[in-house]
């Protein structure tokens, strides 16, 4: 098999909650990053608690949507070294997603044209909704697709997961930056009792601010 199609493990990074928004029942959030080629990344967010410990948005057919950060949501910010502009991605447990570009710190926000990310999670409802959408896109009628997804869910859901995990894969050549990339990896976690905590690789400001330029602390240059 050619090396270009082999998944290359890059790293696992821990996120920490902002001190102003401590969690109640969430002990850890980490993100593992893998690379399959220029512009082809997978980010696996793992919360060290089962899905029922979280308040998850209802699963829907995957689509672009705004305001996802208001509930449990996993996020990624990317920028080129030395540039003020950056990109923001939101990956929701609902299966929805968002992508924006900024000219500078919180300035010049616009929708980013991008290939839709592939989002999967250990939440059974999201798994079924995502599988239904995938089968429908392949030309299978909606009722049959739903039945097939439920059969797959029966196989996948035999053992209740002990952790909640969400995987988001980007496959878009526009992010195969020759000069590398800097990343800020973040998450908004809403617990079952409504407690919200804001997690990131770094918290450079007094209040949670995922856009802060000093939050781009992960160097992805080795694999970009």
mmCIF file with all atom_site columns, C-alpha atoms in Angstrom:
data_model
loop_
_atom_site.group_PDB
_atom_site.id
_atom_site.type_symbol
_atom_site.label_atom_id
_atom_site.label_alt_id
_atom_site.label_comp_id
_atom_site.label_asym_id
_atom_site.label_entity_id
_atom_site.label_seq_id
_atom_site.pdbx_PDB_ins_code
_atom_site.Cartn_x
_atom_site.Cartn_y
_atom_site.Cartn_z
_atom_site.occupancy
_atom_site.B_iso_or_equiv
_atom_site.pdbx_formal_charge
_atom_site.auth_seq_id
_atom_site.auth_comp_id
_atom_site.auth_asym_id
_atom_site.auth_atom_id
_atom_site.pdbx_PDB_model_num
ATOM 1   C CA . UNK A 1 1   ? 0.000   0.000  0.000  1.00 0.00 ? 1   UNK A CA 1
ATOM 2   C CA . UNK A 1 2   ? 1.304   3.470  -0.853 1.00 0.00 ? 2   UNK A CA 1
ATOM 3   C CA . UNK A 1 3   ? 2.440   5.602  2.067  1.00 0.00 ? 3   UNK A CA 1
ATOM 4   C CA . UNK A 1 4   ? 0.166   8.446  0.924  1.00 0.00 ? 4   UNK A CA 1
ATOM 5   C CA . UNK A 1 5   ? -2.963  6.501  1.891  1.00 0.00 ? 5   UNK A CA 1
ATOM 6   C CA . UNK A 1 6   ? -1.685  5.345  5.254  1.00 0.00 ? 6   UNK A CA 1
ATOM 7   C CA . UNK A 1 7   ? -2.996  7.255  8.251  1.00 0.00 ? 7   UNK A CA 1
ATOM 8   C CA . UNK A 1 8   ? -0.087  8.854  10.083 1.00 0.00 ? 8   UNK A CA 1
ATOM 9   C CA . UNK A 1 9   ? -0.520  9.395  13.805 1.00 0.00 ? 9   UNK A CA 1
ATOM 10  C CA . UNK A 1 10  ? 0.569   12.848 14.873 1.00 0.00 ? 10  UNK A CA 1
ATOM 11  C CA . UNK A 1 11  ? -0.234  13.536 18.522 1.00 0.00 ? 11  UNK A CA 1
ATOM 12  C CA . UNK A 1 12  ? -2.682  13.513 21.409 1.00 0.00 ? 12  UNK A CA 1
ATOM 13  C CA . UNK A 1 13  ? -3.164  16.825 23.169 1.00 0.00 ? 13  UNK A CA 1
ATOM 14  C CA . UNK A 1 14  ? -5.027  17.532 26.440 1.00 0.00 ? 14  UNK A CA 1
ATOM 15  C CA . UNK A 1 15  ? -7.451  20.425 26.727 1.00 0.00 ? 15  UNK A CA 1
ATOM 16  C CA . UNK A 1 16  ? -7.954  22.302 29.990 1.00 0.00 ? 16  UNK A CA 1
ATOM 17  C CA . UNK A 1 17  ? -11.042 24.167 31.222 1.00 0.00 ? 17  UNK A CA 1
ATOM 18  C CA . UNK A 1 18  ? -10.898 27.915 31.674 1.00 0.00 ? 18  UNK A CA 1
ATOM 19  C CA . UNK A 1 19  ? -10.521 28.637 35.410 1.00 0.00 ? 19  UNK A CA 1
ATOM 20  C CA . UNK A 1 20  ? -13.631 30.856 35.329 1.00 0.00 ? 20  UNK A CA 1
ATOM 21  C CA . UNK A 1 21  ? -15.777 27.970 34.010 1.00 0.00 ? 21  UNK A CA 1
ATOM 22  C CA . UNK A 1 22  ? -14.820 24.821 35.939 1.00 0.00 ? 22  UNK A CA 1
ATOM 23  C CA . UNK A 1 23  ? -16.656 21.584 35.075 1.00 0.00 ? 23  UNK A CA 1
ATOM 24  C CA . UNK A 1 24  ? -18.615 19.597 37.633 1.00 0.00 ? 24  UNK A CA 1
ATOM 25  C CA . UNK A 1 25  ? -18.531 16.039 36.336 1.00 0.00 ? 25  UNK A CA 1
ATOM 26  C CA . UNK A 1 26  ? -16.082 16.158 33.413 1.00 0.00 ? 26  UNK A CA 1
ATOM 27  C CA . UNK A 1 27  ? -12.601 14.945 34.326 1.00 0.00 ? 27  UNK A CA 1
ATOM 28  C CA . UNK A 1 28  ? -10.829 15.226 30.992 1.00 0.00 ? 28  UNK A CA 1
ATOM 29  C CA . UNK A 1 29  ? -11.080 16.276 27.352 1.00 0.00 ? 29  UNK A CA 1
ATOM 30  C CA . UNK A 1 30  ? -8.351  15.312 24.879 1.00 0.00 ? 30  UNK A CA 1
ATOM 31  C CA . UNK A 1 31  ? -7.948  15.513 21.125 1.00 0.00 ? 31  UNK A CA 1
ATOM 32  C CA . UNK A 1 32  ? -5.995  13.097 18.965 1.00 0.00 ? 32  UNK A CA 1
ATOM 33  C CA . UNK A 1 33  ? -4.859  14.322 15.568 1.00 0.00 ? 33  UNK A CA 1
ATOM 34  C CA . UNK A 1 34  ? -4.055  12.206 12.534 1.00 0.00 ? 34  UNK A CA 1
ATOM 35  C CA . UNK A 1 35  ? -2.991  13.107 9.028  1.00 0.00 ? 35  UNK A CA 1
ATOM 36  C CA . UNK A 1 36  ? -3.509  11.313 5.704  1.00 0.00 ? 36  UNK A CA 1
ATOM 37  C CA . UNK A 1 37  ? -2.137  13.873 3.275  1.00 0.00 ? 37  UNK A CA 1
ATOM 38  C CA . UNK A 1 38  ? -2.146  17.603 2.472  1.00 0.00 ? 38  UNK A CA 1
ATOM 39  C CA . UNK A 1 39  ? -5.445  19.099 3.598  1.00 0.00 ? 39  UNK A CA 1
ATOM 40  C CA . UNK A 1 40  ? -6.619  15.756 4.999  1.00 0.00 ? 40  UNK A CA 1
ATOM 41  C CA . UNK A 1 41  ? -6.899  15.798 8.795  1.00 0.00 ? 41  UNK A CA 1
ATOM 42  C CA . UNK A 1 42  ? -8.888  13.906 11.432 1.00 0.00 ? 42  UNK A CA 1
ATOM 43  C CA . UNK A 1 43  ? -9.493  15.367 14.887 1.00 0.00 ? 43  UNK A CA 1
ATOM 44  C CA . UNK A 1 44  ? -10.849 12.954 17.504 1.00 0.00 ? 44  UNK A CA 1
ATOM 45  C CA . UNK A 1 45  ? -12.237 14.679 20.596 1.00 0.00 ? 45  UNK A CA 1
ATOM 46  C CA . UNK A 1 46  ? -12.626 12.401 23.623 1.00 0.00 ? 46  UNK A CA 1
ATOM 47  C CA . UNK A 1 47  ? -14.519 13.358 26.775 1.00 0.00 ? 47  UNK A CA 1
ATOM 48  C CA . UNK A 1 48  ? -13.683 11.084 29.691 1.00 0.00 ? 48  UNK A CA 1
ATOM 49  C CA . UNK A 1 49  ? -17.336 10.502 30.615 1.00 0.00 ? 49  UNK A CA 1
ATOM 50  C CA . UNK A 1 50  ? -20.205 8.548  28.976 1.00 0.00 ? 50  UNK A CA 1
ATOM 51  C CA . UNK A 1 51  ? -22.627 10.353 26.632 1.00 0.00 ? 51  UNK A CA 1
ATOM 52  C CA . UNK A 1 52  ? -25.328 10.574 29.314 1.00 0.00 ? 52  UNK A CA 1
ATOM 53  C CA . UNK A 1 53  ? -23.063 12.850 31.378 1.00 0.00 ? 53  UNK A CA 1
ATOM 54  C CA . UNK A 1 54  ? -23.403 15.487 28.653 1.00 0.00 ? 54  UNK A CA 1
ATOM 55  C CA . UNK A 1 55  ? -26.287 17.549 27.374 1.00 0.00 ? 55  UNK A CA 1
ATOM 56  C CA . UNK A 1 56  ? -26.046 16.803 23.666 1.00 0.00 ? 56  UNK A CA 1
ATOM 57  C CA . UNK A 1 57  ? -28.003 18.616 20.942 1.00 0.00 ? 57  UNK A CA 1
ATOM 58  C CA . UNK A 1 58  ? -30.524 16.420 19.114 1.00 0.00 ? 58  UNK A CA 1
ATOM 59  C CA . UNK A 1 59  ? -29.158 14.482 16.164 1.00 0.00 ? 59  UNK A CA 1
ATOM 60  C CA . UNK A 1 60  ? -30.190 15.762 12.740 1.00 0.00 ? 60  UNK A CA 1
ATOM 61  C CA . UNK A 1 61  ? -29.219 15.162 9.138  1.00 0.00 ? 61  UNK A CA 1
ATOM 62  C CA . UNK A 1 62  ? -25.709 16.670 8.792  1.00 0.00 ? 62  UNK A CA 1
ATOM 63  C CA . UNK A 1 63  ? -25.756 20.222 7.419  1.00 0.00 ? 63  UNK A CA 1
ATOM 64  C CA . UNK A 1 64  ? -24.112 23.623 7.821  1.00 0.00 ? 64  UNK A CA 1
ATOM 65  C CA . UNK A 1 65  ? -25.576 25.655 10.711 1.00 0.00 ? 65  UNK A CA 1
ATOM 66  C CA . UNK A 1 66  ? -24.734 28.707 12.826 1.00 0.00 ? 66  UNK A CA 1
ATOM 67  C CA . UNK A 1 67  ? -24.705 29.150 16.602 1.00 0.00 ? 67  UNK A CA 1
ATOM 68  C CA . UNK A 1 68  ? -23.500 25.613 17.311 1.00 0.00 ? 68  UNK A CA 1
ATOM 69  C CA . UNK A 1 69  ? -21.153 26.864 20.048 1.00 0.00 ? 69  UNK A CA 1
ATOM 70  C CA . UNK A 1 70  ? -24.139 27.703 22.264 1.00 0.00 ? 70  UNK A CA 1
ATOM 71  C CA . UNK A 1 71  ? -24.374 24.017 23.225 1.00 0.00 ? 71  UNK A CA 1
ATOM 72  C CA . UNK A 1 72  ? -21.894 21.166 23.449 1.00 0.00 ? 72  UNK A CA 1
ATOM 73  C CA . UNK A 1 73  ? -19.615 21.720 20.487 1.00 0.00 ? 73  UNK A CA 1
ATOM 74  C CA . UNK A 1 74  ? -16.069 20.837 19.425 1.00 0.00 ? 74  UNK A CA 1
ATOM 75  C CA . UNK A 1 75  ? -14.045 23.441 17.590 1.00 0.00 ? 75  UNK A CA 1
ATOM 76  C CA . UNK A 1 76  ? -10.902 23.949 15.551 1.00 0.00 ? 76  UNK A CA 1
ATOM 77  C CA . UNK A 1 77  ? -9.109  27.158 14.570 1.00 0.00 ? 77  UNK A CA 1
ATOM 78  C CA . UNK A 1 78  ? -6.409  27.153 11.880 1.00 0.00 ? 78  UNK A CA 1
ATOM 79  C CA . UNK A 1 79  ? -4.088  29.845 10.584 1.00 0.00 ? 79  UNK A CA 1
ATOM 80  C CA . UNK A 1 80  ? -0.918  30.183 8.555  1.00 0.00 ? 80  UNK A CA 1
ATOM 81  C CA . UNK A 1 81  ? 2.149   31.192 10.571 1.00 0.00 ? 81  UNK A CA 1
ATOM 82  C CA . UNK A 1 82  ? 2.733   34.930 10.401 1.00 0.00 ? 82  UNK A CA 1
ATOM 83  C CA . UNK A 1 83  ? -0.746  35.777 9.099  1.00 0.00 ? 83  UNK A CA 1
ATOM 84  C CA . UNK A 1 84  ? -3.538  37.574 10.964 1.00 0.00 ? 84  UNK A CA 1
ATOM 85  C CA . UNK A 1 85  ? -6.392  35.780 9.188  1.00 0.00 ? 85  UNK A CA 1
ATOM 86  C CA . UNK A 1 86  ? -7.665  32.412 10.350 1.00 0.00 ? 86  UNK A CA 1
ATOM 87  C CA . UNK A 1 87  ? -10.392 29.798 9.894  1.00 0.00 ? 87  UNK A CA 1
ATOM 88  C CA . UNK A 1 88  ? -12.883 28.509 12.453 1.00 0.00 ? 88  UNK A CA 1
ATOM 89  C CA . UNK A 1 89  ? -14.667 25.144 12.357 1.00 0.00 ? 89  UNK A CA 1
ATOM 90  C CA . UNK A 1 90  ? -17.514 24.007 14.613 1.00 0.00 ? 90  UNK A CA 1
ATOM 91  C CA . UNK A 1 91  ? -18.345 20.302 14.892 1.00 0.00 ? 91  UNK A CA 1
ATOM 92  C CA . UNK A 1 92  ? -21.586 19.539 16.711 1.00 0.00 ? 92  UNK A CA 1
ATOM 93  C CA . UNK A 1 93  ? -22.720 16.204 18.201 1.00 0.00 ? 93  UNK A CA 1
ATOM 94  C CA . UNK A 1 94  ? -25.946 16.841 16.258 1.00 0.00 ? 94  UNK A CA 1
ATOM 95  C CA . UNK A 1 95  ? -23.991 16.151 13.055 1.00 0.00 ? 95  UNK A CA 1
ATOM 96  C CA . UNK A 1 96  ? -24.186 19.824 12.041 1.00 0.00 ? 96  UNK A CA 1
ATOM 97  C CA . UNK A 1 97  ? -21.092 21.872 11.296 1.00 0.00 ? 97  UNK A CA 1
ATOM 98  C CA . UNK A 1 98  ? -19.916 25.394 10.549 1.00 0.00 ? 98  UNK A CA 1
ATOM 99  C CA . UNK A 1 99  ? -16.879 26.946 8.859  1.00 0.00 ? 99  UNK A CA 1
ATOM 100 C CA . UNK A 1 100 ? -15.905 30.605 8.888  1.00 0.00 ? 100 UNK A CA 1
ATOM 101 C CA . UNK A 1 101 ? -12.967 32.758 7.865  1.00 0.00 ? 101 UNK A CA 1
ATOM 102 C CA . UNK A 1 102 ? -11.718 35.908 9.585  1.00 0.00 ? 102 UNK A CA 1
ATOM 103 C CA . UNK A 1 103 ? -9.431  38.616 8.239  1.00 0.00 ? 103 UNK A CA 1
ATOM 104 C CA . UNK A 1 104 ? -8.077  39.382 11.722 1.00 0.00 ? 104 UNK A CA 1
ATOM 105 C CA . UNK A 1 105 ? -8.963  38.861 15.378 1.00 0.00 ? 105 UNK A CA 1
ATOM 106 C CA . UNK A 1 106 ? -12.792 38.620 15.373 1.00 0.00 ? 106 UNK A CA 1
ATOM 107 C CA . UNK A 1 107 ? -12.859 40.859 12.301 1.00 0.00 ? 107 UNK A CA 1
ATOM 108 C CA . UNK A 1 108 ? -14.099 40.259 8.754  1.00 0.00 ? 108 UNK A CA 1
ATOM 109 C CA . UNK A 1 109 ? -16.096 37.127 9.543  1.00 0.00 ? 109 UNK A CA 1
ATOM 110 C CA . UNK A 1 110 ? -17.542 35.314 6.504  1.00 0.00 ? 110 UNK A CA 1
ATOM 111 C CA . UNK A 1 111 ? -18.762 31.847 5.598  1.00 0.00 ? 111 UNK A CA 1
ATOM 112 C CA . UNK A 1 112 ? -15.884 29.657 4.452  1.00 0.00 ? 112 UNK A CA 1
ATOM 113 C CA . UNK A 1 113 ? -16.409 27.591 1.306  1.00 0.00 ? 113 UNK A CA 1
ATOM 114 C CA . UNK A 1 114 ? -15.188 24.119 2.272  1.00 0.00 ? 114 UNK A CA 1
ATOM 115 C CA . UNK A 1 115 ? -15.883 20.460 1.679  1.00 0.00 ? 115 UNK A CA 1
ATOM 116 C CA . UNK A 1 116 ? -18.327 19.312 4.395  1.00 0.00 ? 116 UNK A CA 1
ATOM 117 C CA . UNK A 1 117 ? -16.442 17.599 7.226  1.00 0.00 ? 117 UNK A CA 1
ATOM 118 C CA . UNK A 1 118 ? -17.266 14.000 8.130  1.00 0.00 ? 118 UNK A CA 1
ATOM 119 C CA . UNK A 1 119 ? -18.562 13.886 11.712 1.00 0.00 ? 119 UNK A CA 1
ATOM 120 C CA . UNK A 1 120 ? -19.205 10.708 13.668 1.00 0.00 ? 120 UNK A CA 1
ATOM 121 C CA . UNK A 1 121 ? -19.666 10.118 17.377 1.00 0.00 ? 121 UNK A CA 1
ATOM 122 C CA . UNK A 1 122 ? -20.370 7.481  19.999 1.00 0.00 ? 122 UNK A CA 1
ATOM 123 C CA . UNK A 1 123 ? -23.832 8.931  20.634 1.00 0.00 ? 123 UNK A CA 1
ATOM 124 C CA . UNK A 1 124 ? -26.293 6.335  19.246 1.00 0.00 ? 124 UNK A CA 1
ATOM 125 C CA . UNK A 1 125 ? -28.784 8.909  17.929 1.00 0.00 ? 125 UNK A CA 1
ATOM 126 C CA . UNK A 1 126 ? -26.106 10.849 16.059 1.00 0.00 ? 126 UNK A CA 1
ATOM 127 C CA . UNK A 1 127 ? -24.696 7.616  14.662 1.00 0.00 ? 127 UNK A CA 1
ATOM 128 C CA . UNK A 1 128 ? -28.103 6.637  13.255 1.00 0.00 ? 128 UNK A CA 1
ATOM 129 C CA . UNK A 1 129 ? -28.802 10.095 11.801 1.00 0.00 ? 129 UNK A CA 1
ATOM 130 C CA . UNK A 1 130 ? -25.405 10.288 10.138 1.00 0.00 ? 130 UNK A CA 1
ATOM 131 C CA . UNK A 1 131 ? -25.696 6.797  8.689  1.00 0.00 ? 131 UNK A CA 1
ATOM 132 C CA . UNK A 1 132 ? -29.193 7.554  7.356  1.00 0.00 ? 132 UNK A CA 1
ATOM 133 C CA . UNK A 1 133 ? -27.923 10.697 5.623  1.00 0.00 ? 133 UNK A CA 1
ATOM 134 C CA . UNK A 1 134 ? -24.981 8.807  4.117  1.00 0.00 ? 134 UNK A CA 1
ATOM 135 C CA . UNK A 1 135 ? -27.180 6.026  2.738  1.00 0.00 ? 135 UNK A CA 1
ATOM 136 C CA . UNK A 1 136 ? -29.704 8.517  1.369  1.00 0.00 ? 136 UNK A CA 1
ATOM 137 C CA . UNK A 1 137 ? -26.896 10.362 -0.432 1.00 0.00 ? 137 UNK A CA 1
ATOM 138 C CA . UNK A 1 138 ? -25.986 7.057  -2.080 1.00 0.00 ? 138 UNK A CA 1
ATOM 139 C CA . UNK A 1 139 ? -29.473 6.897  -3.614 1.00 0.00 ? 139 UNK A CA 1
ATOM 140 C CA . UNK A 1 140 ? -31.228 4.657  -1.100 1.00 0.00 ? 140 UNK A CA 1
ATOM 141 C CA . UNK A 1 141 ? -34.776 5.811  -0.298 1.00 0.00 ? 141 UNK A CA 1
ATOM 142 C CA . UNK A 1 142 ? -35.173 7.504  3.093  1.00 0.00 ? 142 UNK A CA 1
ATOM 143 C CA . UNK A 1 143 ? -37.298 4.787  4.738  1.00 0.00 ? 143 UNK A CA 1
ATOM 144 C CA . UNK A 1 144 ? -34.929 1.986  3.727  1.00 0.00 ? 144 UNK A CA 1
ATOM 145 C CA . UNK A 1 145 ? -31.905 4.053  4.739  1.00 0.00 ? 145 UNK A CA 1
ATOM 146 C CA . UNK A 1 146 ? -33.386 4.641  8.196  1.00 0.00 ? 146 UNK A CA 1
ATOM 147 C CA . UNK A 1 147 ? -34.086 0.913  8.642  1.00 0.00 ? 147 UNK A CA 1
ATOM 148 C CA . UNK A 1 148 ? -30.550 -0.005 7.575  1.00 0.00 ? 148 UNK A CA 1
ATOM 149 C CA . UNK A 1 149 ? -29.062 2.589  9.966  1.00 0.00 ? 149 UNK A CA 1
ATOM 150 C CA . UNK A 1 150 ? -31.083 1.190  12.845 1.00 0.00 ? 150 UNK A CA 1
ATOM 151 C CA . UNK A 1 151 ? -29.811 -2.307 12.058 1.00 0.00 ? 151 UNK A CA 1
ATOM 152 C CA . UNK A 1 152 ? -26.220 -1.025 12.093 1.00 0.00 ? 152 UNK A CA 1
ATOM 153 C CA . UNK A 1 153 ? -26.924 0.794  15.345 1.00 0.00 ? 153 UNK A CA 1
ATOM 154 C CA . UNK A 1 154 ? -28.050 -2.476 16.882 1.00 0.00 ? 154 UNK A CA 1
ATOM 155 C CA . UNK A 1 155 ? -24.630 -3.947 16.101 1.00 0.00 ? 155 UNK A CA 1
ATOM 156 C CA . UNK A 1 156 ? -22.658 -0.845 17.100 1.00 0.00 ? 156 UNK A CA 1
ATOM 157 C CA . UNK A 1 157 ? -24.539 -0.121 20.302 1.00 0.00 ? 157 UNK A CA 1
ATOM 158 C CA . UNK A 1 158 ? -24.334 -3.416 22.183 1.00 0.00 ? 158 UNK A CA 1
ATOM 159 C CA . UNK A 1 159 ? -21.910 -2.136 24.826 1.00 0.00 ? 159 UNK A CA 1
ATOM 160 C CA . UNK A 1 160 ? -22.703 1.316  26.253 1.00 0.00 ? 160 UNK A CA 1
ATOM 161 C CA . UNK A 1 161 ? -19.699 3.602  25.693 1.00 0.00 ? 161 UNK A CA 1
ATOM 162 C CA . UNK A 1 162 ? -17.734 4.621  28.785 1.00 0.00 ? 162 UNK A CA 1
ATOM 163 C CA . UNK A 1 163 ? -16.539 7.825  27.079 1.00 0.00 ? 163 UNK A CA 1
ATOM 164 C CA . UNK A 1 164 ? -18.046 10.278 24.657 1.00 0.00 ? 164 UNK A CA 1
ATOM 165 C CA . UNK A 1 165 ? -16.033 10.693 21.464 1.00 0.00 ? 165 UNK A CA 1
ATOM 166 C CA . UNK A 1 166 ? -16.555 12.781 18.357 1.00 0.00 ? 166 UNK A CA 1
ATOM 167 C CA . UNK A 1 167 ? -14.460 12.459 15.213 1.00 0.00 ? 167 UNK A CA 1
ATOM 168 C CA . UNK A 1 168 ? -14.285 15.262 12.646 1.00 0.00 ? 168 UNK A CA 1
ATOM 169 C CA . UNK A 1 169 ? -12.371 14.744 9.414  1.00 0.00 ? 169 UNK A CA 1
ATOM 170 C CA . UNK A 1 170 ? -11.442 17.530 7.012  1.00 0.00 ? 170 UNK A CA 1
ATOM 171 C CA . UNK A 1 171 ? -10.678 16.548 3.435  1.00 0.00 ? 171 UNK A CA 1
ATOM 172 C CA . UNK A 1 172 ? -10.063 19.736 1.474  1.00 0.00 ? 172 UNK A CA 1
ATOM 173 C CA . UNK A 1 173 ? -6.961  20.487 -0.566 1.00 0.00 ? 173 UNK A CA 1
ATOM 174 C CA . UNK A 1 174 ? -7.155  24.211 0.261  1.00 0.00 ? 174 UNK A CA 1
ATOM 175 C CA . UNK A 1 175 ? -5.745  23.378 3.704  1.00 0.00 ? 175 UNK A CA 1
ATOM 176 C CA . UNK A 1 176 ? -2.644  21.675 2.345  1.00 0.00 ? 176 UNK A CA 1
ATOM 177 C CA . UNK A 1 177 ? -0.613  24.755 3.192  1.00 0.00 ? 177 UNK A CA 1
ATOM 178 C CA . UNK A 1 178 ? 3.020   24.458 2.142  1.00 0.00 ? 178 UNK A CA 1
ATOM 179 C CA . UNK A 1 179 ? 4.119   26.716 5.001  1.00 0.00 ? 179 UNK A CA 1
ATOM 180 C CA . UNK A 1 180 ? 2.373   24.646 7.654  1.00 0.00 ? 180 UNK A CA 1
ATOM 181 C CA . UNK A 1 181 ? -0.385  25.589 10.050 1.00 0.00 ? 181 UNK A CA 1
ATOM 182 C CA . UNK A 1 182 ? -0.958  26.696 13.620 1.00 0.00 ? 182 UNK A CA 1
ATOM 183 C CA . UNK A 1 183 ? -4.007  25.375 15.457 1.00 0.00 ? 183 UNK A CA 1
ATOM 184 C CA . UNK A 1 184 ? -6.177  26.183 18.441 1.00 0.00 ? 184 UNK A CA 1
ATOM 185 C CA . UNK A 1 185 ? -8.260  23.187 19.510 1.00 0.00 ? 185 UNK A CA 1
ATOM 186 C CA . UNK A 1 186 ? -11.219 23.946 21.754 1.00 0.00 ? 186 UNK A CA 1
ATOM 187 C CA . UNK A 1 187 ? -14.521 22.623 23.087 1.00 0.00 ? 187 UNK A CA 1
ATOM 188 C CA . UNK A 1 188 ? -17.673 23.858 24.759 1.00 0.00 ? 188 UNK A CA 1
ATOM 189 C CA . UNK A 1 189 ? -18.960 21.164 27.105 1.00 0.00 ? 189 UNK A CA 1
ATOM 190 C CA . UNK A 1 190 ? -22.497 21.343 28.496 1.00 0.00 ? 190 UNK A CA 1
ATOM 191 C CA . UNK A 1 191 ? -23.147 18.792 31.210 1.00 0.00 ? 191 UNK A CA 1
ATOM 192 C CA . UNK A 1 192 ? -26.440 17.052 31.932 1.00 0.00 ? 192 UNK A CA 1
ATOM 193 C CA . UNK A 1 193 ? -27.201 19.522 34.747 1.00 0.00 ? 193 UNK A CA 1
ATOM 194 C CA . UNK A 1 194 ? -26.560 22.537 32.491 1.00 0.00 ? 194 UNK A CA 1
ATOM 195 C CA . UNK A 1 195 ? -23.032 23.335 33.700 1.00 0.00 ? 195 UNK A CA 1
ATOM 196 C CA . UNK A 1 196 ? -20.926 24.758 30.856 1.00 0.00 ? 196 UNK A CA 1
ATOM 197 C CA . UNK A 1 197 ? -17.153 24.675 30.685 1.00 0.00 ? 197 UNK A CA 1
ATOM 198 C CA . UNK A 1 198 ? -14.844 26.040 28.012 1.00 0.00 ? 198 UNK A CA 1
ATOM 199 C CA . UNK A 1 199 ? -11.821 23.901 27.140 1.00 0.00 ? 199 UNK A CA 1
ATOM 200 C CA . UNK A 1 200 ? -8.738  24.748 25.084 1.00 0.00 ? 200 UNK A CA 1
ATOM 201 C CA . UNK A 1 201 ? -5.046  24.049 24.639 1.00 0.00 ? 201 UNK A CA 1
ATOM 202 C CA . UNK A 1 202 ? -4.334  27.473 26.156 1.00 0.00 ? 202 UNK A CA 1
ATOM 203 C CA . UNK A 1 203 ? -6.320  30.258 27.829 1.00 0.00 ? 203 UNK A CA 1
ATOM 204 C CA . UNK A 1 204 ? -4.420  33.500 27.209 1.00 0.00 ? 204 UNK A CA 1
ATOM 205 C CA . UNK A 1 205 ? -7.180  35.862 28.432 1.00 0.00 ? 205 UNK A CA 1
ATOM 206 C CA . UNK A 1 206 ? -9.118  36.432 31.651 1.00 0.00 ? 206 UNK A CA 1
ATOM 207 C CA . UNK A 1 207 ? -12.367 35.242 30.071 1.00 0.00 ? 207 UNK A CA 1
ATOM 208 C CA . UNK A 1 208 ? -12.858 32.293 27.675 1.00 0.00 ? 208 UNK A CA 1
ATOM 209 C CA . UNK A 1 209 ? -11.814 33.487 24.215 1.00 0.00 ? 209 UNK A CA 1
ATOM 210 C CA . UNK A 1 210 ? -11.145 30.819 21.613 1.00 0.00 ? 210 UNK A CA 1
ATOM 211 C CA . UNK A 1 211 ? -10.257 33.442 18.981 1.00 0.00 ? 211 UNK A CA 1
ATOM 212 C CA . UNK A 1 212 ? -7.350  34.973 20.883 1.00 0.00 ? 212 UNK A CA 1
ATOM 213 C CA . UNK A 1 213 ? -4.192  35.039 18.702 1.00 0.00 ? 213 UNK A CA 1
ATOM 214 C CA . UNK A 1 214 ? -2.117  33.559 21.541 1.00 0.00 ? 214 UNK A CA 1
ATOM 215 C CA . UNK A 1 215 ? -4.355  30.479 21.617 1.00 0.00 ? 215 UNK A CA 1
ATOM 216 C CA . UNK A 1 216 ? -2.858  29.115 18.385 1.00 0.00 ? 216 UNK A CA 1
ATOM 217 C CA . UNK A 1 217 ? -0.216  27.069 20.176 1.00 0.00 ? 217 UNK A CA 1
ATOM 218 C CA . UNK A 1 218 ? -0.208  23.769 18.267 1.00 0.00 ? 218 UNK A CA 1
ATOM 219 C CA . UNK A 1 219 ? 2.259   23.663 15.385 1.00 0.00 ? 219 UNK A CA 1
ATOM 220 C CA . UNK A 1 220 ? 1.019   21.375 12.603 1.00 0.00 ? 220 UNK A CA 1
ATOM 221 C CA . UNK A 1 221 ? 3.808   22.346 10.220 1.00 0.00 ? 221 UNK A CA 1
ATOM 222 C CA . UNK A 1 222 ? 5.374   18.879 10.243 1.00 0.00 ? 222 UNK A CA 1
ATOM 223 C CA . UNK A 1 223 ? 2.323   17.392 8.495  1.00 0.00 ? 223 UNK A CA 1
ATOM 224 C CA . UNK A 1 224 ? 0.526   20.273 6.768  1.00 0.00 ? 224 UNK A CA 1
#
